CSV table of C-alpha atoms and ligand atoms in Angstrom, one decimal:
chain,number,residue,atom,x,y,z
D,1,MET,CA,-37.0,12.6,15.2
D,2,ASN,CA,-37.0,9.0,16.6
D,3,CYS,CA,-34.1,6.6,17.2
D,4,ARG,CA,-33.6,4.4,14.2
D,5,ILE,CA,-32.8,1.5,16.5
D,6,CYS,CA,-35.3,1.7,19.4
D,7,ASN,CA,-37.7,4.3,18.3
D,8,THR,CA,-37.3,6.6,21.3
D,9,THR,CA,-37.5,10.4,20.8
D,10,LEU,CA,-33.9,11.7,20.2
D,11,LYS,CA,-32.3,14.7,21.8
D,12,ARG,CA,-30.3,17.1,19.5
D,13,PHE,CA,-27.0,18.3,20.8
D,14,LEU,CA,-25.0,19.7,17.8
D,15,ASP,CA,-25.7,21.5,14.5
D,16,LEU,CA,-22.9,21.3,12.0
D,17,GLY,CA,-24.8,23.1,9.2
D,18,TRP,CA,-25.4,22.0,5.6
D,19,GLN,CA,-22.9,19.5,4.5
D,20,PRO,CA,-22.2,17.8,1.1
D,21,ILE,CA,-21.5,14.0,0.9
D,22,ALA,CA,-18.2,13.9,2.8
D,23,ASN,CA,-16.3,11.7,0.3
D,24,LYS,CA,-17.8,13.0,-2.9
D,25,PHE,CA,-14.9,14.8,-4.5
D,26,LEU,CA,-16.0,16.7,-7.6
D,27,LYS,CA,-14.8,17.4,-11.1
D,28,ALA,CA,-14.9,21.1,-11.9
D,29,ASP,CA,-17.7,20.6,-14.4
D,30,ASN,CA,-19.9,18.7,-12.0
D,31,LEU,CA,-20.5,21.3,-9.3
D,32,ALA,CA,-24.1,22.1,-10.2
D,33,LYS,CA,-25.2,18.6,-9.2
D,34,GLU,CA,-23.8,18.8,-5.7
D,35,ARG,CA,-26.4,18.3,-2.9
D,36,PHE,CA,-26.3,19.3,0.8
D,37,TYR,CA,-27.7,17.7,3.9
D,38,HIS,CA,-28.3,19.1,7.3
D,39,LEU,CA,-25.8,17.6,9.6
D,40,GLU,CA,-27.3,17.5,13.1
D,41,MET,CA,-26.2,15.2,15.9
D,42,PHE,CA,-28.6,13.4,18.2
D,43,PHE,CA,-28.4,11.3,21.3
D,44,CYS,CA,-30.8,8.5,22.2
D,45,PRO,CA,-31.7,8.6,25.9
D,46,GLU,CA,-32.8,5.0,25.8
D,47,CYS,CA,-30.1,3.0,23.9
D,48,TYR,CA,-27.5,5.8,24.2
D,49,THR,CA,-26.6,5.6,20.5
D,50,VAL,CA,-25.5,8.8,18.9
D,51,GLN,CA,-26.7,9.3,15.4
D,52,ILE,CA,-27.0,11.9,12.6
D,53,GLY,CA,-30.2,13.4,11.4
D,54,GLN,CA,-30.5,13.7,7.7
D,55,CYS,CA,-28.7,11.1,5.6
D,56,PRO,CA,-28.0,11.0,1.9
D,57,LYS,CA,-29.3,7.9,0.0
D,58,LYS,CA,-26.8,5.1,0.5
D,59,GLU,CA,-26.4,4.6,-3.2
D,60,ASP,CA,-25.3,8.3,-3.5
D,61,ILE,CA,-22.4,7.5,-1.2
D,62,PHE,CA,-21.4,3.9,-2.0
D,63,ASN,CA,-21.2,3.6,-5.7
D,64,ASP,CA,-18.6,3.2,-8.5
D,65,GLU,CA,-16.8,6.4,-7.4
D,66,TYR,CA,-16.2,5.7,-3.7
D,67,ALA,CA,-13.1,7.6,-2.8
D,68,PHE,CA,-11.9,5.7,0.3
D,69,PHE,CA,-9.4,2.9,-0.3
D,70,SER,CA,-8.2,0.9,2.7
D,71,SER,CA,-4.9,0.3,1.2
D,72,THR,CA,-3.7,3.9,1.1
D,73,SER,CA,-2.2,3.6,4.6
D,74,GLU,CA,0.7,1.3,5.2
D,75,TYR,CA,-0.1,1.5,8.9
D,76,MET,CA,-3.6,0.3,8.3
D,77,LYS,CA,-2.4,-2.6,6.2
D,78,LEU,CA,-0.3,-3.7,9.1
D,79,HIS,CA,-3.2,-3.2,11.5
D,80,PHE,CA,-5.4,-5.5,9.4
D,81,LYS,CA,-2.6,-8.1,9.2
D,82,LYS,CA,-2.4,-8.1,13.0
D,83,LEU,CA,-6.2,-8.6,13.3
D,84,ALA,CA,-6.0,-11.5,10.8
D,85,ASP,CA,-3.2,-13.0,12.9
D,86,GLU,CA,-5.3,-12.7,16.1
D,87,ILE,CA,-8.2,-14.5,14.4
D,88,LYS,CA,-6.0,-17.3,13.1
D,89,GLU,CA,-3.9,-17.7,16.2
D,90,GLY,CA,-6.8,-17.3,18.6
D,91,LYS,CA,-8.5,-20.3,16.8
D,92,MET,CA,-11.5,-18.2,16.1
D,93,LEU,CA,-11.5,-19.5,12.5
D,94,PRO,CA,-11.3,-23.3,12.7
D,95,ARG,CA,-9.7,-25.3,9.9
D,96,GLY,CA,-12.1,-25.2,6.9
D,97,GLY,CA,-14.0,-22.4,8.6
D,98,PHE,CA,-15.7,-19.5,6.9
D,99,ILE,CA,-14.9,-15.8,7.4
D,100,VAL,CA,-17.1,-12.9,6.1
D,101,GLU,CA,-16.0,-9.3,6.0
D,102,ILE,CA,-18.8,-6.8,5.6
D,103,GLY,CA,-17.6,-3.6,4.0
D,104,SER,CA,-14.5,-5.3,2.5
D,105,ASN,CA,-13.5,-2.3,0.5
D,106,ASP,CA,-10.5,-3.1,-1.8
D,107,GLY,CA,-9.8,-6.4,0.0
D,108,THR,CA,-6.9,-5.2,2.2
D,109,PHE,CA,-8.1,-7.2,5.2
D,110,LEU,CA,-9.3,-10.4,3.4
D,111,LYS,CA,-6.1,-10.7,1.4
D,112,ASN,CA,-4.8,-12.2,4.6
D,113,PHE,CA,-7.2,-15.1,4.1
D,114,TYR,CA,-6.3,-16.2,0.6
D,115,GLY,CA,-6.7,-20.0,0.7
D,116,ASP,CA,-9.4,-19.9,3.4
D,117,ASN,CA,-13.1,-19.9,2.8
D,118,HIS,CA,-13.8,-16.2,2.8
D,119,LEU,CA,-16.3,-13.7,1.4
D,120,GLY,CA,-16.3,-9.9,1.2
D,121,VAL,CA,-19.5,-8.0,1.0
D,122,GLU,CA,-19.0,-4.5,-0.5
D,123,PRO,CA,-21.5,-2.1,-2.1
D,124,SER,CA,-19.0,0.3,-3.8
D,125,THR,CA,-18.3,-1.2,-7.2
D,126,ASN,CA,-14.9,0.4,-7.8
D,127,VAL,CA,-13.2,-0.8,-4.6
D,128,CYS,CA,-15.0,-4.1,-4.8
D,129,LEU,CA,-13.6,-4.7,-8.3
D,130,ASP,CA,-10.1,-3.9,-7.1
D,131,ALA,CA,-10.5,-6.7,-4.5
D,132,MET,CA,-11.9,-9.2,-7.0
D,133,ASN,CA,-9.0,-8.4,-9.4
D,134,ASP,CA,-6.7,-9.3,-6.6
D,135,GLY,CA,-8.4,-12.7,-6.1
D,136,VAL,CA,-10.6,-11.8,-3.1
D,137,ILE,CA,-14.1,-13.4,-3.4
D,138,CYS,CA,-16.7,-10.7,-3.1
D,139,LEU,CA,-20.4,-9.9,-3.3
D,140,ASN,CA,-21.1,-6.4,-4.6
D,141,LYS,CA,-24.1,-5.7,-2.4
D,142,PHE,CA,-25.3,-3.7,0.6
D,143,PHE,CA,-25.4,-6.1,3.5
D,144,ASN,CA,-28.8,-6.6,5.3
D,145,GLU,CA,-31.0,-9.4,6.5
D,146,GLU,CA,-32.0,-10.5,3.0
D,147,ILE,CA,-28.4,-10.7,1.8
D,148,ALA,CA,-27.5,-12.6,4.9
D,149,ASP,CA,-30.2,-15.2,3.9
D,150,ARG,CA,-28.7,-15.4,0.4
D,151,ILE,CA,-25.1,-15.9,1.8
D,152,ILE,CA,-26.4,-18.7,4.1
D,153,ASP,CA,-28.1,-20.4,1.2
D,154,ILE,CA,-25.0,-20.4,-1.0
D,155,TYR,CA,-22.1,-20.6,1.5
D,156,GLY,CA,-23.6,-21.5,4.9
D,157,LYS,CA,-23.1,-19.7,8.2
D,158,ALA,CA,-19.9,-17.9,9.2
D,159,ASP,CA,-17.5,-18.7,12.0
D,160,VAL,CA,-16.1,-15.2,12.0
D,161,ILE,CA,-17.8,-12.0,10.8
D,162,VAL,CA,-15.6,-8.8,10.6
D,163,THR,CA,-16.6,-5.2,10.2
D,164,THR,CA,-14.0,-2.5,10.4
D,165,ASN,CA,-15.2,1.1,10.1
D,166,CYS,CA,-18.3,0.0,8.3
D,167,PHE,CA,-21.0,-0.9,10.8
D,168,PRO,CA,-21.5,2.9,11.6
D,169,HIS,CA,-22.1,3.5,7.9
D,170,MET,CA,-25.0,1.0,7.5
D,171,ILE,CA,-28.2,3.0,8.0
D,172,GLU,CA,-30.5,-0.1,8.1
D,173,ARG,CA,-29.1,-1.0,11.5
D,174,ARG,CA,-32.0,-3.2,12.6
D,175,SER,CA,-31.9,-5.3,9.4
D,176,VAL,CA,-28.1,-5.4,9.5
D,177,LEU,CA,-28.1,-6.7,13.1
D,178,LYS,CA,-30.7,-9.3,12.4
D,179,GLY,CA,-28.6,-10.4,9.4
D,180,ILE,CA,-25.4,-10.6,11.4
D,181,ARG,CA,-27.1,-12.7,14.1
D,182,LYS,CA,-28.5,-15.1,11.4
D,183,LEU,CA,-25.2,-15.3,9.6
D,184,MET,CA,-23.2,-16.1,12.7
D,185,LYS,CA,-22.8,-19.8,13.5
D,186,PRO,CA,-24.0,-20.7,17.1
D,187,SER,CA,-20.3,-20.7,18.1
D,188,GLY,CA,-19.4,-17.8,15.8
D,189,ILE,CA,-18.0,-14.4,16.7
D,190,TRP,CA,-18.5,-11.0,15.2
D,191,ILE,CA,-15.6,-8.6,15.5
D,192,ASN,CA,-16.5,-5.0,14.9
D,193,GLU,CA,-14.1,-2.1,14.9
D,194,GLU,CA,-15.2,1.5,14.9
D,195,ALA,CA,-14.3,5.0,16.0
D,196,TYR,CA,-14.9,5.1,19.8
D,197,LEU,CA,-17.4,7.7,21.0
D,198,GLN,CA,-15.4,8.1,24.2
D,199,SER,CA,-12.3,9.1,22.2
D,200,ILE,CA,-14.3,11.5,20.1
D,201,MET,CA,-15.6,13.1,23.2
D,202,GLU,CA,-12.2,13.3,24.9
D,203,LYS,CA,-10.5,14.9,21.8
D,204,CYS,CA,-13.6,16.8,20.8
D,205,SER,CA,-12.9,15.5,17.3
D,206,TYR,CA,-16.2,16.6,15.8
D,207,ASP,CA,-14.8,16.1,12.3
D,208,GLN,CA,-15.6,12.4,12.8
D,209,PHE,CA,-19.2,13.4,12.4
D,210,TYR,CA,-20.1,13.3,8.7
D,211,ASN,CA,-22.9,12.0,6.7
D,212,GLU,CA,-21.3,8.7,5.9
D,213,HIS,CA,-21.2,7.8,9.6
D,214,VAL,CA,-24.8,7.4,10.7
D,215,TYR,CA,-24.1,5.9,14.2
D,216,PHE,CA,-21.6,6.3,17.0
D,217,SER,CA,-21.3,3.8,19.8
D,218,SER,CA,-20.0,3.9,23.4
D,219,PHE,CA,-19.4,0.7,25.2
D,220,ALA,CA,-22.6,1.1,27.1
D,221,SER,CA,-24.7,1.7,24.0
D,222,PHE,CA,-23.2,-1.2,22.0
D,223,LYS,CA,-23.7,-3.6,24.9
D,224,LYS,CA,-27.4,-2.5,25.3
D,225,VAL,CA,-28.1,-2.7,21.5
D,226,MET,CA,-26.5,-6.2,21.3
D,227,LYS,CA,-28.9,-7.4,24.0
D,228,MET,CA,-31.9,-5.9,22.2
D,229,PHE,CA,-30.9,-8.1,19.2
D,230,GLY,CA,-30.2,-11.4,21.0
D,231,MET,CA,-26.5,-11.0,21.0
D,232,SER,CA,-23.9,-10.5,23.7
D,233,LEU,CA,-20.9,-8.2,23.9
D,234,TRP,CA,-18.2,-10.6,25.0
D,235,ARG,CA,-15.0,-8.6,25.0
D,236,ALA,CA,-13.8,-5.0,24.0
D,237,ARG,CA,-10.4,-3.5,23.3
D,238,LEU,CA,-9.1,0.0,22.6
D,239,ILE,CA,-7.5,0.2,19.2
D,240,PRO,CA,-5.1,3.1,18.2
D,241,VAL,CA,-6.5,3.7,14.7
D,242,HIS,CA,-8.7,6.4,13.3
D,243,GLY,CA,-8.1,8.7,16.2
D,244,GLY,CA,-9.0,6.2,18.8
D,245,SER,CA,-11.2,3.2,18.1
D,246,ILE,CA,-12.8,0.3,19.9
D,247,ARG,CA,-13.0,-3.3,18.9
D,248,PHE,CA,-16.1,-5.1,20.0
D,249,TYR,CA,-16.3,-8.9,20.1
D,250,THR,CA,-19.8,-10.2,20.0
D,251,THR,CA,-21.3,-13.7,20.2
D,252,HIS,CA,-24.8,-15.2,20.4
D,253,GLU,CA,-26.5,-14.4,23.7
D,254,ASP,CA,-26.6,-18.0,24.9
D,255,ILE,CA,-22.8,-18.4,24.8
D,256,ALA,CA,-20.9,-18.6,28.1
D,257,PRO,CA,-20.8,-15.1,29.8
D,258,SER,CA,-17.7,-13.0,29.3
D,259,ASN,CA,-14.9,-13.2,31.9
D,260,ASP,CA,-13.0,-10.3,30.3
D,261,LEU,CA,-11.8,-8.1,33.2
D,262,LEU,CA,-11.4,-5.0,30.9
D,263,MET,CA,-15.2,-4.9,30.4
D,264,HIS,CA,-15.5,-3.5,33.9
D,265,ASP,CA,-13.0,-0.7,33.1
D,266,PHE,CA,-15.1,0.4,30.2
D,267,GLU,CA,-18.2,0.4,32.4
D,268,ARG,CA,-16.4,2.3,35.1
D,269,THR,CA,-14.7,5.0,33.0
D,270,GLU,CA,-17.4,5.8,30.5
D,271,ASN,CA,-20.1,8.3,31.3
D,272,LEU,CA,-21.8,8.5,28.0
D,273,ASN,CA,-25.3,7.7,28.9
D,274,VAL,CA,-26.0,11.3,30.2
D,275,PHE,CA,-27.1,14.0,27.8
D,276,HIS,CA,-25.2,16.9,29.5
D,277,ARG,CA,-21.9,15.4,28.3
D,278,PHE,CA,-23.0,16.0,24.8
D,279,GLU,CA,-24.3,19.6,25.5
D,280,HIS,CA,-20.8,20.4,26.9
D,281,PHE,CA,-19.2,18.8,23.8
D,282,ALA,CA,-21.2,21.1,21.6
D,283,GLU,CA,-19.9,24.2,23.4
D,284,VAL,CA,-16.3,23.0,23.0
D,285,VAL,CA,-16.9,22.5,19.2
D,286,LYS,CA,-17.9,26.1,18.9
D,287,MET,CA,-14.7,27.2,20.6
D,288,LYS,CA,-12.7,25.0,18.3
D,289,ARG,CA,-14.3,26.6,15.2
D,290,LYS,CA,-13.3,30.0,16.5
D,291,ARG,CA,-9.7,29.0,17.2
D,292,PHE,CA,-9.3,27.4,13.8
D,293,LEU,CA,-10.7,30.4,12.0
D,294,ASN,CA,-8.5,32.8,13.9
D,295,ARG,CA,-5.5,30.8,12.9
D,296,MET,CA,-6.5,30.6,9.3
D,297,PHE,CA,-7.2,34.4,9.0
D,298,ALA,CA,-3.9,35.1,10.7
D,299,LEU,CA,-2.2,33.1,7.8
D,300,ASN,CA,-4.0,35.3,5.3
D,301,GLY,CA,-4.7,32.6,2.7
D,302,ASN,CA,-1.2,31.2,2.8
D,303,ALA,CA,-2.1,27.8,4.4
D,304,VAL,CA,-2.4,24.5,2.5
D,305,GLY,CA,-4.0,21.2,3.7
D,306,TYR,CA,-2.7,17.7,3.9
D,307,GLY,CA,-5.0,14.7,3.6
D,308,ALA,CA,-8.3,15.2,1.7
D,309,THR,CA,-10.2,13.2,4.4
D,310,ALA,CA,-13.9,12.9,4.8
D,311,LYS,CA,-13.2,14.5,8.2
D,312,SER,CA,-11.9,17.7,6.4
D,313,THR,CA,-15.3,18.0,4.7
D,314,THR,CA,-17.0,18.5,8.0
D,315,VAL,CA,-14.5,21.1,9.3
D,316,LEU,CA,-14.2,23.1,6.1
D,317,ASN,CA,-18.0,23.3,5.5
D,318,TYR,CA,-18.8,24.0,9.2
D,319,CYS,CA,-16.1,26.7,9.4
D,320,LYS,CA,-16.8,27.9,5.8
D,321,VAL,CA,-13.1,27.7,4.9
D,322,GLY,CA,-12.5,27.8,1.2
D,323,THR,CA,-9.7,28.7,-1.2
D,324,HIS,CA,-9.6,32.2,0.3
D,325,LEU,CA,-7.9,30.5,3.3
D,326,ILE,CA,-6.6,27.2,2.1
D,327,LYS,CA,-5.1,27.1,-1.4
D,328,ARG,CA,-5.0,23.4,-2.0
D,329,ILE,CA,-5.0,20.0,-0.3
D,330,TYR,CA,-2.4,17.4,-1.0
D,331,ASP,CA,-3.4,13.7,-1.0
D,332,THR,CA,-2.0,10.3,-2.2
D,333,THR,CA,-5.4,8.9,-3.4
D,334,PRO,CA,-5.5,9.0,-7.3
D,335,ILE,CA,-9.3,9.2,-7.5
D,336,LYS,CA,-9.3,12.4,-5.4
D,337,GLN,CA,-6.5,14.1,-7.2
D,338,GLY,CA,-7.5,16.7,-9.8
D,339,LYS,CA,-10.9,17.1,-8.2
D,340,LEU,CA,-12.4,19.7,-5.8
D,341,SER,CA,-13.2,19.1,-2.2
D,342,PRO,CA,-16.9,18.6,-1.4
D,343,GLY,CA,-18.7,21.8,-0.6
D,344,MET,CA,-15.8,24.3,-0.4
D,345,HIS,CA,-14.2,23.3,-3.7
D,346,ILE,CA,-10.6,23.4,-2.7
D,347,PRO,CA,-8.3,21.7,-5.3
D,348,ILE,CA,-6.9,18.3,-4.4
D,349,VAL,CA,-3.4,17.9,-5.7
D,350,PRO,CA,-1.1,14.9,-5.8
D,351,TYR,CA,1.1,14.3,-2.9
D,352,TYR,CA,4.4,14.4,-4.9
D,353,GLU,CA,3.8,18.2,-5.4
D,354,PHE,CA,4.0,18.6,-1.6
D,355,GLU,CA,7.8,18.1,-1.7
D,356,ARG,CA,8.2,20.4,-4.7
D,357,ASP,CA,6.1,23.2,-3.2
D,358,ASN,CA,7.7,22.8,0.3
D,359,PRO,CA,4.8,24.6,2.1
D,360,LYS,CA,5.3,26.1,5.6
D,361,ASP,CA,1.9,26.1,7.2
D,362,VAL,CA,0.0,22.9,6.7
D,363,VAL,CA,-3.4,21.9,8.1
D,364,LEU,CA,-3.2,18.2,8.9
D,365,PHE,CA,-6.7,17.0,8.0
D,366,ALA,CA,-5.4,13.4,8.2
D,367,TRP,CA,-4.4,13.9,11.9
D,368,ASN,CA,-5.2,10.2,12.5
D,369,HIS,CA,-2.2,9.3,10.4
D,370,ALA,CA,0.1,11.9,12.0
D,371,ASN,CA,3.0,9.5,12.7
D,372,GLU,CA,3.1,8.3,9.1
D,373,ILE,CA,2.8,11.8,7.7
D,374,HIS,CA,5.1,13.8,9.9
D,375,GLU,CA,8.0,11.8,8.4
D,376,LYS,CA,7.2,13.4,5.0
D,377,GLY,CA,8.0,17.0,5.6
D,378,LYS,CA,10.8,18.8,7.5
D,379,GLY,CA,10.4,22.4,8.9
D,380,ILE,CA,6.6,22.3,8.5
D,381,ARG,CA,4.3,24.1,11.0
D,382,TRP,CA,1.5,21.5,11.2
D,383,ILE,CA,-1.9,22.9,12.2
D,384,LEU,CA,-4.6,20.8,13.7
D,385,PRO,CA,-8.1,21.6,12.3
D,386,ILE,CA,-9.9,20.5,15.5
N,401,TYD,P1,-8.7,8.5,6.4
N,401,TYD,O1,-7.8,8.3,7.4
N,401,TYD,O2,-9.5,7.4,5.8
N,401,TYD,O3,-9.8,9.6,6.9
N,401,TYD,P2,-11.3,9.8,6.5
N,401,TYD,O4,-12.0,8.5,7.0
N,401,TYD,O5,-11.7,11.0,7.3
N,401,TYD,O6,-11.4,10.0,5.1
N,401,TYD,O7,-8.1,9.3,5.1
N,401,TYD,C1,-6.7,9.5,5.0
N,401,TYD,C2,-6.5,10.4,3.8
N,401,TYD,O8,-5.2,10.9,3.8
N,401,TYD,C3,-6.7,9.6,2.5
N,401,TYD,O9,-7.3,10.4,1.5
N,401,TYD,C4,-5.2,9.3,2.1
N,401,TYD,C5,-4.5,10.4,2.7
N,401,TYD,N1,-3.1,10.1,3.0
N,401,TYD,C6,-2.1,10.8,2.4
N,401,TYD,O10,-2.3,11.7,1.5
N,401,TYD,N2,-0.8,10.5,2.8
N,401,TYD,C7,-0.5,9.6,3.8
N,401,TYD,O11,0.7,9.4,4.1
N,401,TYD,C8,-1.6,8.9,4.4
N,401,TYD,C9,-1.3,7.9,5.5
N,401,TYD,C10,-2.9,9.2,4.0
């Protein structure tokens, strides 16, 4: 298999088995239609991007039943508010300027820009409608170069482009990057936030690999890919969301070079352009699976789960943990409740039953929200799945 970005032959480092679409929670009468995809992880020795092998069709993931709503976490709402403040206070968006968010979900971020020229681009109809109903201006489309041309024709070029946990999802990366470059004004900036490959490596959080996330970037890979597409990585910051993320600030290539001192730190501390790091990671993943299964078998089917995350789909299907080991998973998202988890078909139940049931041993699948969730239960033995 060749790299989707630079066409170099990829090197495989991890096989997570056959996996269903990670966020596709199912009604009990719909199980026969479920499809599985081989989740293998690859490293590109040329541009250093990590990417998955087989991908479902994007329309099968992002449609009118998309189960991820940005607004489910109060912490994330605050996080987006702070990013909006940074954009406003840092004068990145001039008076009368234009901001575009790609992957605008239910509008949680863009609601901070009511009254400004803004546009969300979101392919999943259900979340997009939620945003529009709340007065956020949106285009219900998959972003690519062609859509960038259309936006430019109608609205003009953007001062600020934002992608948060969306850029890794967009399989047509070449077209997306050409589109972003075109859409960005000569003085414009693109702010992209995504799970940081270095954090995934450090925590060995292999559950962040699922078929919605096609690509994973290190600082080195992002910088290299930007150059390939006539852009320049101008600044980077670590962000404490989604288990450790990185925020990349990108400009056109001909803008003044960055004088951001932290850039050197990333360069110095990262070592993610060598394949053996990934081979070692794969060995640790196997150990983690063993440890998790031992713990589950010791509890003899008396464990429950908290947070029906996409991440849980990877762990449950890789470890083959079904209702014989985890009875149910509690979650606050209405569209997931009353359905079954992808692949292993564990019932998803409303969060309010958690207090009533008062479970003792709970697998925290939403470990990235641990601070927010730990407040919810007393006397619980929380178990990490990874
Ligand atoms: P998320 O962090 O988006 O993880 P992923 O990208 O792997 O799906 O999902 C968090 C899930 O946890 C989401 O389904 C909502 C749920 N949740 C709760 O049930 N209770 C909570 O207090 C929080 C913060 C999240």
